[in-house]
Amino acid sequence: MKAYELLFFVSPSIDDESRAAVLKRIETTITESEGVVDNVDYWGKRKLAFEVNGLTEGDYTLIDFHADPANIAELDRVLRINDAVERHMIVRRTDRD
């Protein structure tokens, strides 16, 4: 398994329940494919560098995890179809393998 980090943000107006549901769905997708979530770091509200979908702020979360490279496409698909996730980025961390 390789080390990855996922950074995503949701609208700051979203309620805590919905944000927790998004996080739970992401963790479930990672663990169902035999991946391991190492750390979840909630960054909170941050100002965006430019407007995205009418938003000037985002509610950020960073997830460090290990997964099989073949399963990253499924995680990306889940993030794309989730309406609460405004933007996301999955990066391979070679320094943590």
PDB file of C-alpha atoms in Angstrom:
ATOM      1  CA  MET A   1       0.000   0.000   0.000  1.00  0.00           C
ATOM      2  CA  LYS A   2       1.094   3.535  -0.775  1.00  0.00           C
ATOM      3  CA  ALA A   3       0.708   6.675   1.345  1.00  0.00           C
ATOM      4  CA  TYR A   4      -1.690   9.396   0.190  1.00  0.00           C
ATOM      5  CA  GLU A   5      -3.231  12.557   1.511  1.00  0.00           C
ATOM      6  CA  LEU A   6      -6.629  13.916   0.601  1.00  0.00           C
ATOM      7  CA  LEU A   7      -7.517  17.565   1.041  1.00  0.00           C
ATOM      8  CA  PHE A   8     -11.100  18.597   0.446  1.00  0.00           C
ATOM      9  CA  PHE A   9     -13.397  21.430   1.367  1.00  0.00           C
ATOM     10  CA  VAL A  10     -17.125  21.840   1.773  1.00  0.00           C
ATOM     11  CA  SER A  11     -19.232  24.965   1.996  1.00  0.00           C
ATOM     12  CA  PRO A  12     -18.810  26.735   5.343  1.00  0.00           C
ATOM     13  CA  SER A  13     -22.596  27.006   5.639  1.00  0.00           C
ATOM     14  CA  ILE A  14     -23.030  23.218   5.702  1.00  0.00           C
ATOM     15  CA  ASP A  15     -24.124  21.783   9.058  1.00  0.00           C
ATOM     16  CA  ASP A  16     -21.894  19.554  11.210  1.00  0.00           C
ATOM     17  CA  GLU A  17     -24.055  16.502  10.530  1.00  0.00           C
ATOM     18  CA  SER A  18     -23.584  16.754   6.772  1.00  0.00           C
ATOM     19  CA  ARG A  19     -19.840  17.326   7.108  1.00  0.00           C
ATOM     20  CA  ALA A  20     -19.584  14.270   9.380  1.00  0.00           C
ATOM     21  CA  ALA A  21     -21.551  12.225   6.827  1.00  0.00           C
ATOM     22  CA  VAL A  22     -19.131  13.243   4.067  1.00  0.00           C
ATOM     23  CA  LEU A  23     -16.161  12.280   6.233  1.00  0.00           C
ATOM     24  CA  LYS A  24     -17.783   8.950   7.150  1.00  0.00           C
ATOM     25  CA  ARG A  25     -18.412   8.169   3.458  1.00  0.00           C
ATOM     26  CA  ILE A  26     -14.785   8.901   2.583  1.00  0.00           C
ATOM     27  CA  GLU A  27     -13.459   6.766   5.451  1.00  0.00           C
ATOM     28  CA  THR A  28     -15.818   3.928   4.467  1.00  0.00           C
ATOM     29  CA  THR A  29     -14.634   4.054   0.854  1.00  0.00           C
ATOM     30  CA  ILE A  30     -10.990   3.861   1.970  1.00  0.00           C
ATOM     31  CA  THR A  31     -11.508   1.010   4.464  1.00  0.00           C
ATOM     32  CA  GLU A  32     -13.757  -1.048   2.158  1.00  0.00           C
ATOM     33  CA  SER A  33     -10.859  -1.296  -0.282  1.00  0.00           C
ATOM     34  CA  GLU A  34      -8.590  -2.494   2.571  1.00  0.00           C
ATOM     35  CA  GLY A  35      -6.986   0.905   3.037  1.00  0.00           C
ATOM     36  CA  VAL A  36      -6.060   2.459   6.382  1.00  0.00           C
ATOM     37  CA  VAL A  37      -6.917   5.973   7.550  1.00  0.00           C
ATOM     38  CA  ASP A  38      -3.880   7.240   9.475  1.00  0.00           C
ATOM     39  CA  ASN A  39      -4.969  10.730  10.486  1.00  0.00           C
ATOM     40  CA  VAL A  40      -7.878  13.138  10.019  1.00  0.00           C
ATOM     41  CA  ASP A  41      -7.000  16.790  10.528  1.00  0.00           C
ATOM     42  CA  TYR A  42      -9.851  19.307  10.545  1.00  0.00           C
ATOM     43  CA  TRP A  43      -8.488  22.686   9.416  1.00  0.00           C
ATOM     44  CA  GLY A  44     -11.712  24.650   9.730  1.00  0.00           C
ATOM     45  CA  LYS A  45     -12.786  27.658   7.695  1.00  0.00           C
ATOM     46  CA  ARG A  46     -10.222  29.258   5.410  1.00  0.00           C
ATOM     47  CA  LYS A  47     -10.459  32.016   2.844  1.00  0.00           C
ATOM     48  CA  LEU A  48     -10.187  30.794  -0.745  1.00  0.00           C
ATOM     49  CA  ALA A  49      -7.634  32.302  -3.128  1.00  0.00           C
ATOM     50  CA  PHE A  50     -10.397  32.739  -5.711  1.00  0.00           C
ATOM     51  CA  GLU A  51     -14.144  32.275  -5.808  1.00  0.00           C
ATOM     52  CA  VAL A  52     -15.288  28.676  -6.332  1.00  0.00           C
ATOM     53  CA  ASN A  53     -18.965  28.024  -7.128  1.00  0.00           C
ATOM     54  CA  GLY A  54     -19.882  31.363  -5.557  1.00  0.00           C
ATOM     55  CA  LEU A  55     -17.958  30.646  -2.332  1.00  0.00           C
ATOM     56  CA  THR A  56     -15.183  32.824  -0.900  1.00  0.00           C
ATOM     57  CA  GLU A  57     -14.498  30.521   2.102  1.00  0.00           C
ATOM     58  CA  GLY A  58     -14.202  26.775   2.514  1.00  0.00           C
ATOM     59  CA  ASP A  59     -14.337  24.330   5.423  1.00  0.00           C
ATOM     60  CA  TYR A  60     -11.182  22.219   4.970  1.00  0.00           C
ATOM     61  CA  THR A  61     -10.305  18.672   6.081  1.00  0.00           C
ATOM     62  CA  LEU A  62      -7.021  16.813   5.485  1.00  0.00           C
ATOM     63  CA  ILE A  63      -6.930  13.000   5.583  1.00  0.00           C
ATOM     64  CA  ASP A  64      -3.687  10.964   5.602  1.00  0.00           C
ATOM     65  CA  PHE A  65      -4.202   7.355   4.539  1.00  0.00           C
ATOM     66  CA  HIS A  66      -2.602   4.270   3.012  1.00  0.00           C
ATOM     67  CA  ALA A  67      -4.318   2.519   0.113  1.00  0.00           C
ATOM     68  CA  ASP A  68      -3.717   0.394  -2.931  1.00  0.00           C
ATOM     69  CA  PRO A  69      -3.113   2.635  -5.987  1.00  0.00           C
ATOM     70  CA  ALA A  70      -5.819   0.769  -7.933  1.00  0.00           C
ATOM     71  CA  ASN A  71      -8.462   1.953  -5.447  1.00  0.00           C
ATOM     72  CA  ILE A  72      -7.720   5.686  -5.705  1.00  0.00           C
ATOM     73  CA  ALA A  73      -9.941   5.984  -8.792  1.00  0.00           C
ATOM     74  CA  GLU A  74     -12.951   4.761  -6.785  1.00  0.00           C
ATOM     75  CA  LEU A  75     -12.270   7.297  -4.030  1.00  0.00           C
ATOM     76  CA  ASP A  76     -11.982  10.048  -6.641  1.00  0.00           C
ATOM     77  CA  ARG A  77     -15.314   8.949  -8.155  1.00  0.00           C
ATOM     78  CA  VAL A  78     -17.042   9.049  -4.757  1.00  0.00           C
ATOM     79  CA  LEU A  79     -15.719  12.554  -4.125  1.00  0.00           C
ATOM     80  CA  ARG A  80     -16.823  13.797  -7.555  1.00  0.00           C
ATOM     81  CA  ILE A  81     -20.430  12.610  -7.170  1.00  0.00           C
ATOM     82  CA  ASN A  82     -20.796  13.932  -3.613  1.00  0.00           C
ATOM     83  CA  ASP A  83     -22.582  17.283  -3.874  1.00  0.00           C
ATOM     84  CA  ALA A  84     -21.280  18.519  -0.503  1.00  0.00           C
ATOM     85  CA  VAL A  85     -17.614  18.328  -1.583  1.00  0.00           C
ATOM     86  CA  GLU A  86     -16.797  21.489  -3.525  1.00  0.00           C
ATOM     87  CA  ARG A  87     -13.195  20.602  -4.464  1.00  0.00           C
ATOM     88  CA  HIS A  88     -10.744  17.862  -3.555  1.00  0.00           C
ATOM     89  CA  MET A  89      -7.187  16.808  -4.268  1.00  0.00           C
ATOM     90  CA  ILE A  90      -5.535  13.409  -3.694  1.00  0.00           C
ATOM     91  CA  VAL A  91      -1.724  13.444  -3.583  1.00  0.00           C
ATOM     92  CA  ARG A  92       0.688  10.507  -3.287  1.00  0.00           C
ATOM     93  CA  ARG A  93       3.183  10.963  -0.427  1.00  0.00           C
ATOM     94  CA  THR A  94       6.377   9.117  -1.308  1.00  0.00           C
ATOM     95  CA  ASP A  95       8.048  10.399   1.870  1.00  0.00           C
ATOM     96  CA  ARG A  96       5.594   8.397   4.030  1.00  0.00           C
ATOM     97  CA  ASP A  97       5.638   4.978   2.306  1.00  0.00           C
TER      98      ASP A  97
END
